[in-house]
Structures are given as C-alpha cells and as structure tokens.
Short mmCIF file of C-alpha atoms and ligand atoms in Angstrom, two decimals:
data_model
loop_
_atom_site.label_atom_id
_atom_site.label_comp_id
_atom_site.label_asym_id
_atom_site.label_seq_id
_atom_site.Cartn_x
_atom_site.Cartn_y
_atom_site.Cartn_z
CA MET K 1 72.96 120.50 109.42
CA SER K 2 73.29 116.81 110.71
CA PRO K 3 70.95 114.45 109.23
CA LEU K 4 67.88 113.39 111.11
CA PHE K 5 68.75 109.72 110.31
CA PRO K 6 72.49 108.88 110.07
CA THR K 7 73.18 106.67 107.35
CA GLU K 8 75.79 104.00 106.90
CA SER K 9 77.62 106.22 104.60
CA ALA K 10 78.08 108.63 107.38
CA PRO K 11 82.10 109.57 107.85
CA PRO K 12 84.16 107.81 110.26
CA ALA K 13 84.63 109.38 113.44
CA ASN K 14 87.84 110.62 114.30
CA GLU K 15 89.35 109.82 117.71
CA GLN K 16 91.64 111.62 120.04
CA LEU K 17 94.03 108.80 121.57
CA GLU K 18 95.18 111.49 123.66
CA GLU K 19 96.74 115.03 123.95
CA GLY K 20 98.40 115.46 120.76
CA ALA K 21 97.39 112.24 119.38
CA TRP K 22 94.58 111.48 116.81
CA LEU K 23 93.21 108.58 114.87
CA LEU K 24 91.71 109.82 111.86
CA ARG K 25 89.67 106.80 110.72
CA GLY K 26 89.56 106.61 106.60
CA PHE K 27 91.76 110.02 105.74
CA ALA K 28 93.77 108.82 103.30
CA THR K 29 91.19 106.23 101.81
CA PRO K 30 90.76 108.65 98.53
CA ASP K 31 94.51 108.64 98.00
CA VAL K 32 95.35 104.44 98.47
CA PRO K 33 95.26 103.50 94.85
CA ALA K 34 98.00 106.58 93.79
CA LEU K 35 99.65 105.64 97.13
CA ILE K 36 100.28 102.04 96.21
CA THR K 37 101.40 103.54 92.69
CA GLU K 38 103.85 105.31 94.14
CA ILE K 39 105.29 102.80 96.64
CA SER K 40 106.03 100.54 93.63
CA HIS K 41 107.85 103.22 91.84
CA ILE K 42 109.81 103.72 95.25
CA HIS K 43 110.48 99.98 95.37
CA GLU K 44 111.72 100.01 91.87
CA VAL K 45 114.56 102.33 92.89
CA SER K 46 115.35 101.56 96.47
CA PRO K 47 113.62 98.17 96.89
CA PHE K 48 111.91 96.95 100.15
CA ARG K 49 114.65 94.97 102.49
CA HIS K 50 114.75 93.14 105.75
CA LEU K 51 117.23 95.26 108.15
CA VAL K 52 119.59 93.99 110.82
CA THR K 53 118.80 95.55 114.20
CA PRO K 54 122.04 96.27 116.32
CA SER K 55 121.60 93.32 118.63
CA GLY K 56 121.65 91.09 115.25
CA HIS K 57 118.00 90.31 114.81
CA THR K 58 116.73 90.29 111.14
CA MET K 59 113.23 92.60 110.98
CA SER K 60 110.29 90.71 110.26
CA VAL K 61 109.10 93.80 108.25
CA ALA K 62 110.76 94.58 105.26
CA MET K 63 111.64 98.49 104.95
CA THR K 64 112.40 101.48 102.52
CA ASN K 65 112.04 104.87 102.44
CA CYS K 66 111.73 108.08 100.30
CA GLY K 67 112.71 111.91 101.10
CA ARG K 68 116.02 113.75 101.98
CA VAL K 69 117.12 110.86 104.46
CA GLY K 70 116.14 107.38 105.56
CA TRP K 71 115.95 105.33 108.70
CA VAL K 72 118.42 102.45 108.55
CA SER K 73 119.89 99.83 111.60
CA ASP K 74 122.37 97.59 111.07
CA ARG K 75 125.04 95.97 113.50
CA ARG K 76 126.34 99.84 114.31
CA GLY K 77 122.55 101.32 115.21
CA TYR K 78 119.68 103.00 113.59
CA ARG K 79 120.22 106.21 112.21
CA TYR K 80 119.09 108.28 109.31
CA ASP K 81 121.26 108.22 106.11
CA PRO K 82 120.90 110.46 103.27
CA ILE K 83 122.65 107.35 101.34
CA ASP K 84 120.34 104.13 100.82
CA PRO K 85 123.34 101.30 101.90
CA ASP K 86 121.69 98.93 99.65
CA THR K 87 122.15 101.22 96.26
CA ALA K 88 124.44 103.79 97.39
CA GLN K 89 122.75 106.17 96.00
CA PRO K 90 120.14 109.12 97.42
CA TRP K 91 116.72 107.70 98.35
CA PRO K 92 113.70 108.29 95.88
CA PRO K 93 112.62 111.74 96.85
CA PHE K 94 108.89 112.32 98.10
CA PRO K 95 106.11 112.56 95.65
CA ALA K 96 104.05 115.66 96.15
CA LEU K 97 100.84 113.51 97.22
CA PHE K 98 102.89 112.25 100.11
CA LEU K 99 103.76 115.95 101.44
CA ASP K 100 100.14 116.93 100.59
CA LEU K 101 98.40 114.07 102.60
CA ALA K 102 101.14 114.23 105.61
CA ALA K 103 100.59 118.14 105.74
CA ARG K 104 96.50 117.78 105.54
CA ALA K 105 96.75 114.60 107.95
CA ALA K 106 98.68 116.88 110.76
CA GLU K 107 96.95 119.97 110.34
CA ALA K 108 93.71 117.85 110.87
CA ALA K 109 95.23 116.47 114.21
CA GLY K 110 96.48 120.19 115.17
CA PHE K 111 99.60 120.45 113.82
CA PRO K 112 99.99 123.22 110.91
CA HIS K 113 103.08 123.91 108.70
CA TYR K 114 104.29 120.05 108.81
CA VAL K 115 106.97 119.14 106.34
CA PRO K 116 108.43 115.97 107.00
CA ASP K 117 111.81 115.34 105.62
CA ALA K 118 111.72 111.42 105.97
CA CYS K 119 108.89 108.58 105.05
CA LEU K 120 109.78 105.26 106.32
CA ILE K 121 107.75 102.24 104.24
CA ASN K 122 107.12 99.24 106.19
CA ARG K 123 105.85 95.91 103.89
CA TYR K 124 104.12 93.27 106.50
CA VAL K 125 103.38 90.05 105.55
CA PRO K 126 101.30 87.64 107.67
CA SER K 127 103.03 87.39 111.31
CA ALA K 128 105.36 90.22 110.77
CA LYS K 129 105.28 92.36 113.61
CA LEU K 130 106.70 95.87 115.23
CA SER K 131 107.70 95.08 118.80
CA LEU K 132 106.88 98.40 121.18
CA HIS K 133 109.30 101.13 120.99
CA GLN K 134 109.45 105.01 120.68
CA ASP K 135 110.16 106.91 117.35
CA LYS K 136 113.46 108.50 119.15
CA ASP K 137 115.94 108.90 116.09
CA GLU K 138 114.78 112.46 115.19
CA ASN K 139 115.82 115.82 116.13
CA ASP K 140 112.38 117.65 116.26
CA ALA K 141 111.31 116.37 119.70
CA TYR K 142 107.44 118.19 118.63
CA ALA K 143 106.60 117.64 115.35
CA PRO K 144 104.42 114.52 115.00
CA ILE K 145 104.87 111.03 113.34
CA VAL K 146 102.55 110.48 110.65
CA SER K 147 101.22 107.20 110.10
CA VAL K 148 98.93 105.80 107.09
CA SER K 149 97.71 102.47 107.06
CA ILE K 150 97.53 100.70 103.74
CA GLY K 151 95.96 97.18 103.00
CA LEU K 152 95.15 94.47 105.09
CA ALA K 153 94.14 95.66 108.30
CA ALA K 154 96.50 94.99 111.67
CA THR K 155 96.16 95.74 115.47
CA PHE K 156 98.38 98.97 116.57
CA GLN K 157 99.29 98.95 120.01
CA TRP K 158 99.39 102.55 122.01
CA GLY K 159 101.09 102.62 125.09
CA GLY K 160 102.51 105.25 126.78
CA ARG K 161 105.33 107.07 128.03
CA ARG K 162 106.86 104.29 129.38
CA ARG K 163 107.56 100.62 127.83
CA ALA K 164 105.53 99.05 131.00
CA ASP K 165 102.68 101.52 130.93
CA PRO K 166 99.40 99.98 129.70
CA VAL K 167 98.82 99.36 126.06
CA ARG K 168 95.81 99.99 124.12
CA ARG K 169 95.14 97.79 121.24
CA MET K 170 92.86 99.16 117.88
CA LEU K 171 92.63 97.77 114.45
CA LEU K 172 94.10 100.00 111.90
CA GLU K 173 92.39 99.39 108.47
CA SER K 174 93.53 100.91 104.93
CA GLY K 175 93.43 104.37 104.61
CA ASP K 176 93.55 105.04 108.51
CA ILE K 177 95.96 107.75 109.86
CA VAL K 178 97.48 107.80 113.45
CA VAL K 179 99.14 111.40 114.32
CA TRP K 180 101.03 111.65 117.05
CA GLY K 181 103.41 114.66 118.49
CA GLY K 182 103.89 117.26 121.02
CA PRO K 183 103.13 115.89 124.36
CA ALA K 184 102.24 112.31 122.86
CA ARG K 185 105.50 112.24 120.40
CA PHE K 186 107.54 109.47 122.72
CA VAL K 187 104.42 107.56 123.35
CA TYR K 188 105.38 103.62 122.96
CA HIS K 189 103.42 102.19 120.09
CA GLY K 190 103.50 98.67 117.77
CA VAL K 191 102.16 95.93 115.93
CA SER K 192 101.15 93.17 116.32
CA PRO K 193 101.52 90.13 114.47
CA LEU K 194 99.99 90.57 111.05
CA LYS K 195 96.94 88.12 110.49
CA PRO K 196 96.48 86.53 107.06
CA GLY K 197 94.24 88.00 104.67
CA GLU K 198 93.73 89.09 101.25
CA HIS K 199 93.12 92.85 100.68
CA PRO K 200 91.64 93.90 96.94
CA LEU K 201 94.48 96.31 96.41
CA THR K 202 97.29 94.79 98.08
CA GLY K 203 96.84 91.04 98.78
CA PRO K 204 98.09 89.10 101.44
CA THR K 205 100.05 92.94 102.60
CA ARG K 206 99.92 95.63 104.71
CA LEU K 207 102.20 98.71 104.00
CA ASN K 208 102.32 101.47 106.19
CA LEU K 209 104.03 105.60 105.70
CA THR K 210 105.19 106.79 108.79
CA PHE K 211 106.31 110.74 107.89
CA ARG K 212 108.93 112.19 110.06
CA LYS K 213 110.86 115.39 110.66
CA VAL K 214 114.32 114.65 111.36
CA PHE K 215 115.80 117.74 111.46
C1 LIG S 301 105.95 102.39 112.96
O1 LIG S 301 105.84 102.63 114.28
O2 LIG S 301 107.22 102.65 112.27
C2 LIG S 301 105.20 101.98 112.18
C3 LIG S 301 103.67 101.96 112.51
C4 LIG S 301 102.94 101.01 111.88
O3 LIG S 301 102.87 99.89 110.78
O4 LIG S 301 101.55 100.98 112.07
FE1 LIG S 302 106.91 103.93 115.07
#
C-alpha cells in the first residue's frame, strides 16, 4: 500500500517520453560508485580521446568504449570497430555490472532480454556538448539505446524523428537512465553545453554510458 503521507524519500517517478522511450530517474544511483571504478579501469586500457568527425571537426566530448566493438569516427566516417585505433588492441570487455544494469534498465522500459554488444563512454567537461543526432550506425533498428548519466547534471535534448521537430529539454542527473528503442529508436537527441559545477564523485565532469545492440 502506498503511504498516506508521501515522504521526500519516495523513489523518483519514471517518465514515459513517448512510445518506446522512458526516463528512469535514479535507476543507476546505487551502482554509480562501482560504475566510476569500472570506467577508470577501462580508461587505463583504452584512454578517453577526442575523435574527429568526417568533416574534420574535433569533438568536445572525449570518448572510449568497451565491448565487442567500439564506436569510432575519423576523416573516413563513423563505424564500429573491434579494435581500438589508439591502442591497436581489442576494446576492454564489458564489466559484468554494465551488462546487468543495461539489461535491468531495458527490461524496466519494456525491452526484455537485452544483450548489448557495445558501450560508448562519453566524458564531458564544462562547455562540452553533443549536437542533435540520431544513433543510426547499428544494424539492429529495434533494440534500445540505454543511456546512463553519471556525475554532473546535463540538459538532455529530446527531439523527434526529423531534425526540425520540436525539442524537449530535461535535466539528467547522476543515476538517471534514458532508454529508447522500437518506435522511438531513431529519435534525434543531444546534450547542451555542460554547465560548470562540482560533483562529489566526478568533480567537474559528467560521464555517460550508452549501450547499443550493433549486430
Ligand atoms: C549519446 O547520445 O551518445 C550520449 C547522450 C548523453 O551523453 O546523455
Ligand atoms: Fe546518441
């Protein structure tokens, strides 16, 4: 039974953004310290780097990957590569916690049996941003993107299926997860320039994991 007097400690409500898309507030909060430890281990093997887009622009967000393949960009284009071009070695494997968290979040959003094969890890410092884009380099057009926010809060942009569609803005805080798949799989999304701040676990930084089913 729900309490007669809701308290401040009541879990934050999940929000359906549209069919196939959910914002799961605080879903990863208990796992955030362990996620940060895993990211630092991945960074020791495959360090964060600023990729160059096909048009020659250096991205403000620093990136690395773990999993069977990793998302990379250079003058030749965007692609998934089983080899980290910076180390000439495979990307670090998925930590068990990553797979477990991604599967639990996908299931909570209506996508059971989710087994991603890539995880792009983004690192934002103040003013870093990600312009409005669709994730469309994956072969699987149904399985969701599972996006986990860690550290400083950021303004997430949630648009429509066309670039010119209206864009909603929402604050994503550490521990929040956004899941979009099925009918929402190709929604345009982005991240506004990060505002300066200090987070107890990540300092002046925001980290983000996006899980993808590539094959
Ligand atoms: C992405 O679209 O790949 C990342 C989104 C985010 O950082 O929240
Ligand atoms: Fe994306």
